[in-house]
Tab-separated table of C-alpha atoms and ligand atoms in Angstrom:
chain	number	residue	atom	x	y	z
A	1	UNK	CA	1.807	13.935	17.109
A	2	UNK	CA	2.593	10.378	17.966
A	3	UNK	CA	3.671	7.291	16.677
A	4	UNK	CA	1.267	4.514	16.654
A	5	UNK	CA	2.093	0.823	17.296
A	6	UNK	CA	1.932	-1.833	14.102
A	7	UNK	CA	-0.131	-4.616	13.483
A	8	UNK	CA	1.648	-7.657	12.815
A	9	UNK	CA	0.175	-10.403	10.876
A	10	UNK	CA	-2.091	-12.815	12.549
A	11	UNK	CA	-3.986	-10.059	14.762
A	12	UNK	CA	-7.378	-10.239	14.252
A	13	UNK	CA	-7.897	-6.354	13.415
A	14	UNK	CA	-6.063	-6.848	10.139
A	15	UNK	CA	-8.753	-9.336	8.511
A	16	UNK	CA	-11.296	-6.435	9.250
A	17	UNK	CA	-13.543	-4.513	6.696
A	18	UNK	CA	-12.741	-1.382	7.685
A	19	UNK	CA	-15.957	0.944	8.154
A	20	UNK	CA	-16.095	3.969	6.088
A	21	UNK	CA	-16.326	7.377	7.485
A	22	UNK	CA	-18.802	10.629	7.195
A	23	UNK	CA	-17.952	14.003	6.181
A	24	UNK	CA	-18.847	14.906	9.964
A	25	UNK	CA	-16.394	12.396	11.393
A	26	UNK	CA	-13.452	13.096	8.784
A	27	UNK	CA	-13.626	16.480	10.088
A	28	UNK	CA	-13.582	16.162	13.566
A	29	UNK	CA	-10.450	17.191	15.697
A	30	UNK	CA	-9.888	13.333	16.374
A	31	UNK	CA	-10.243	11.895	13.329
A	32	UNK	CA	-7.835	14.688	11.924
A	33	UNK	CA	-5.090	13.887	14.628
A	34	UNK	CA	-5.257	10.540	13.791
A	35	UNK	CA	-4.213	11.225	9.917
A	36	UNK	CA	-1.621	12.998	11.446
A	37	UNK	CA	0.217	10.465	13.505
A	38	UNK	CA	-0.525	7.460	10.594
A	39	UNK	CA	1.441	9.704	8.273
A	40	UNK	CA	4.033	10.171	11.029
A	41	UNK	CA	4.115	5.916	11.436
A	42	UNK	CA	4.123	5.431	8.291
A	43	UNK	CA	6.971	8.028	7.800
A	44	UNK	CA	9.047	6.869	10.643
A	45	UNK	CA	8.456	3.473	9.782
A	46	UNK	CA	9.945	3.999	6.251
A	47	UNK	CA	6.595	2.341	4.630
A	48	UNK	CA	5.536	3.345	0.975
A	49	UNK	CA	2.273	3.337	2.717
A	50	UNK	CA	-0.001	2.417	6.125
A	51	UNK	CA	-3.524	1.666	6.844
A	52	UNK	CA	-6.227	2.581	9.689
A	53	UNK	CA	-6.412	-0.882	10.165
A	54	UNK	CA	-2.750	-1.829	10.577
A	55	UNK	CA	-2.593	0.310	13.798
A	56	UNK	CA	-5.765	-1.142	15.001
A	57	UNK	CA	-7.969	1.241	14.150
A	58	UNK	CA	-10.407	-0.159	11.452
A	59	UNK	CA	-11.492	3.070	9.448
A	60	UNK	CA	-11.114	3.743	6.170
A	61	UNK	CA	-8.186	5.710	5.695
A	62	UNK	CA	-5.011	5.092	4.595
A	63	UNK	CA	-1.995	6.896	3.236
A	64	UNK	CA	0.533	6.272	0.769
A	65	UNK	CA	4.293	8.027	0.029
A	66	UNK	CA	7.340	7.548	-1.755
A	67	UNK	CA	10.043	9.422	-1.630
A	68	UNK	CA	13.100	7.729	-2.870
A	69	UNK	CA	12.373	4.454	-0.325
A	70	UNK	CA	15.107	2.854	0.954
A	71	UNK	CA	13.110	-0.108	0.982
A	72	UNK	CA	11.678	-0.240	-2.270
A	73	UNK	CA	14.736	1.784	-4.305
A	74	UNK	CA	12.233	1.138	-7.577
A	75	UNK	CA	8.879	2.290	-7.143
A	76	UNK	CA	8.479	5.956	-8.507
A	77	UNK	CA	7.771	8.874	-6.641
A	78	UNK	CA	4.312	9.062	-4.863
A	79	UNK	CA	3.804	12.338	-3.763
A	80	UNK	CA	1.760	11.965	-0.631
A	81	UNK	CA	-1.628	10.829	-0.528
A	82	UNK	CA	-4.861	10.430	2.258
A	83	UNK	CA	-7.486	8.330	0.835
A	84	UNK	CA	-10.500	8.199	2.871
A	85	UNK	CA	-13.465	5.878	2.053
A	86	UNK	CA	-11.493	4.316	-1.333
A	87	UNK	CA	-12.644	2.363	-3.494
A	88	UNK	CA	-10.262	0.906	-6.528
A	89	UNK	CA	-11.686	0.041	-10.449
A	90	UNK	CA	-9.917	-2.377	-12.275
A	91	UNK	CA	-9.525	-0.458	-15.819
A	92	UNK	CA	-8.588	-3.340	-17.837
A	93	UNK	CA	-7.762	-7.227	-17.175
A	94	UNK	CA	-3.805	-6.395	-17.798
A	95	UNK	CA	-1.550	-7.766	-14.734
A	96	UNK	CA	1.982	-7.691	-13.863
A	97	UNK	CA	4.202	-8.979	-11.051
A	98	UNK	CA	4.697	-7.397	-8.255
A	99	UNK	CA	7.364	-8.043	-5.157
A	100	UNK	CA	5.949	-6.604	-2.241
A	101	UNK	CA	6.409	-6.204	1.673
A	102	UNK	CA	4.501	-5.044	4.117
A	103	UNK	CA	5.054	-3.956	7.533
A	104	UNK	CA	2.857	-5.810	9.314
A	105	UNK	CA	4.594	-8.965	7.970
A	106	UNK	CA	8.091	-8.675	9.222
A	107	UNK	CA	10.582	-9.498	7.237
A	108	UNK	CA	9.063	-11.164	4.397
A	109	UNK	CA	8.387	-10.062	0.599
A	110	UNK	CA	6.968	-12.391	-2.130
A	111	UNK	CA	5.742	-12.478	-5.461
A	112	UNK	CA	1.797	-11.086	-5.946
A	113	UNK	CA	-0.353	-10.265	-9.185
A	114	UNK	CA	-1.228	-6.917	-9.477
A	115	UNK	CA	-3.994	-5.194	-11.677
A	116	UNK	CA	-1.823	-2.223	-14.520
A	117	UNK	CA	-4.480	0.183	-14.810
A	118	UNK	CA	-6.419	1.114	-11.919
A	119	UNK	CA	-8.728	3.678	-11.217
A	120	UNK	CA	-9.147	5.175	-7.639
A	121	UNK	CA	-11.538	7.361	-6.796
A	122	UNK	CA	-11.512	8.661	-2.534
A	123	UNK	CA	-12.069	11.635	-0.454
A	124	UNK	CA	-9.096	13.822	1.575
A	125	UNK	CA	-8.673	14.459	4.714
A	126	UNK	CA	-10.303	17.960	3.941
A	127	UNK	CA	-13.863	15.941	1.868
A	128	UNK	CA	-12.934	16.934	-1.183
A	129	UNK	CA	-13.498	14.257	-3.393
A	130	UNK	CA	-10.865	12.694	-5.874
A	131	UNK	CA	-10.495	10.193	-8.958
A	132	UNK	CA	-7.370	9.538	-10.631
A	133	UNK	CA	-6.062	6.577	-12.577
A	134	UNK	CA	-2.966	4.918	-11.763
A	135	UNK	CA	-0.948	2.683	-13.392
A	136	UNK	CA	2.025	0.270	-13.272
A	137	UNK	CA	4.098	-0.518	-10.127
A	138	UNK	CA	2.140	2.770	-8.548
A	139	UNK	CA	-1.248	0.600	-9.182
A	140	UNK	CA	0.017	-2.437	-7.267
A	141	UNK	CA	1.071	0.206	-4.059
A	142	UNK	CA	-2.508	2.272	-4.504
A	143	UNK	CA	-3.923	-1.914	-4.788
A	144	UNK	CA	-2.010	-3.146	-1.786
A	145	UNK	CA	-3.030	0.008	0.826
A	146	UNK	CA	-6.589	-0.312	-0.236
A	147	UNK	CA	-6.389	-3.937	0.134
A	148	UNK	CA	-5.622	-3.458	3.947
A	149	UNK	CA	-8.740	-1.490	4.680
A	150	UNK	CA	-10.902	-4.814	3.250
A	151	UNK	CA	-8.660	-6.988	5.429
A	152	UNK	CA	-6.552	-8.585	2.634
A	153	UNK	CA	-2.787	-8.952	2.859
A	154	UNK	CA	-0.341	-9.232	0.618
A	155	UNK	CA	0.396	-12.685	1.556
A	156	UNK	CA	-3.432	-13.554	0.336
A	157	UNK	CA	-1.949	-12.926	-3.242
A	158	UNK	CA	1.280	-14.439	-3.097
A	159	UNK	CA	1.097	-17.197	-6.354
A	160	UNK	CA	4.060	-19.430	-5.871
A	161	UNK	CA	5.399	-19.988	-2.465
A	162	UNK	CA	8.484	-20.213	-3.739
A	163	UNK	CA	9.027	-16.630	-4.275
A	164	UNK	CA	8.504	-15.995	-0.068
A	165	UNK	CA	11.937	-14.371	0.840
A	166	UNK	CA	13.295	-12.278	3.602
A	167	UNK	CA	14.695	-9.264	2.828
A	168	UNK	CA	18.225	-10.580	3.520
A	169	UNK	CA	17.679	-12.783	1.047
A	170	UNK	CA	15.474	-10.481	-1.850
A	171	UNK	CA	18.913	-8.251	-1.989
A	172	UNK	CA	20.855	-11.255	-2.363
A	173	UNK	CA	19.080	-13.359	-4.532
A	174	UNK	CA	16.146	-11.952	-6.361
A	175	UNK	CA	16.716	-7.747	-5.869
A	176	UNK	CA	18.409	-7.537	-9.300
A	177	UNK	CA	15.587	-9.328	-11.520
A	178	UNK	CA	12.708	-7.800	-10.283
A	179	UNK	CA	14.531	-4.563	-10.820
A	180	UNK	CA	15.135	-4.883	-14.119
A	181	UNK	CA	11.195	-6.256	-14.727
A	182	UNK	CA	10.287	-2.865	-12.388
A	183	UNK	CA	12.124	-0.777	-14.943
A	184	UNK	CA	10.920	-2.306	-17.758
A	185	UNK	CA	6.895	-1.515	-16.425
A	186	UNK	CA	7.791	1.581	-15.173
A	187	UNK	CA	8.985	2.586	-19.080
A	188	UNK	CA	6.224	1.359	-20.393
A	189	UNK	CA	2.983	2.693	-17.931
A	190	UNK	CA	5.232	5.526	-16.604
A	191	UNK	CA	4.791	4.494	-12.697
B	1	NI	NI1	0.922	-3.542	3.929
């Protein structure tokens, strides 16, 4: 395995639609090694998640994990996932607000809108296919990985300018609200 280089905003390759794939190409021998080492980025990389397009490759797949993030200390548990070919429902109108970073925008988080209750429905890595709703602070990470694959960034959501921050600054001045608003959606749609 190897680590793959990141995608920083402004390259071109992150405002692409990312093609989807066929069950012949998922399973090929190259197409698997590449799940391998964006799981490996995105796991060396400490991401909650990381998409074929941020390391220039515009396919859809992308992967999402969290495991007690030291970047994002309040998002639940993701156990992790490979979504291939993705594509998100919106289950009701509900939104909530979400502070989010991303890695291919160094050092920056900001306020965005995210849709509660979600439905996803994607293939693995193996074909198999999958649906599963989401909700809460889980729907706005499922929201923001799919996002990537339709060339959208974070930043494209980002309501009030006002809220931009580095991360210097989120732990300093705005960590300990959005906490306690994190906790209070987690309680109520358990993720
Ligand atoms: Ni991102």
């Amino acid at each position: 395995m190897s680590l793959l280089k990141i995608a920083q905003i402004g390259h071109p390759v992150l405002r692409q639609t990312a093609r989807t794939l066929t069950q012949e190409e998922l399973a090929s021998s190259e197409i698997q090694s590449f799940i391998d080492n964006l799981v490996e980025t995105m796991r060396d990389a400490n991401g909650a998640g990381l998409a074929a397009t941020q390391v220039y490759n515009p396919v859809q797949i992308c992967a999402i994990e969290v495991k007690d993030n030291p970047r994002y200390p309040y998002k639940p548990n993701i156990p992790l996932t490979v979504m291939v070919n993705p594509i998100i429902t919106m289950l009701s109108e509900e939104t909530f607000e979400n502070y989010e970073g991303c890695l291919s925008v160094p050092n920056l988080r900001g306020r965005v809108m995210r849709n509660t209750e979600i439905r996803v429905s994607f293939l693995d890595r193996n074909g198999q296919e999958h649906e599963r709703e989401v909700r809460g602070i889980t729907a706005g990470t499922y929201q923001h990985e799919v996002d990537h694959l339709f060339g959208k960034i974070f930043v494209d959501h980002v309501f009030d300018s006002k809220s931009l921050c580095t991360w210097t600054e989120f732990e300093r001045y705005h960590r300990d609200a959005f906490v306690k608003e994190a906790e209070a959606i987690v309680a109520r749609w358990g993720g």
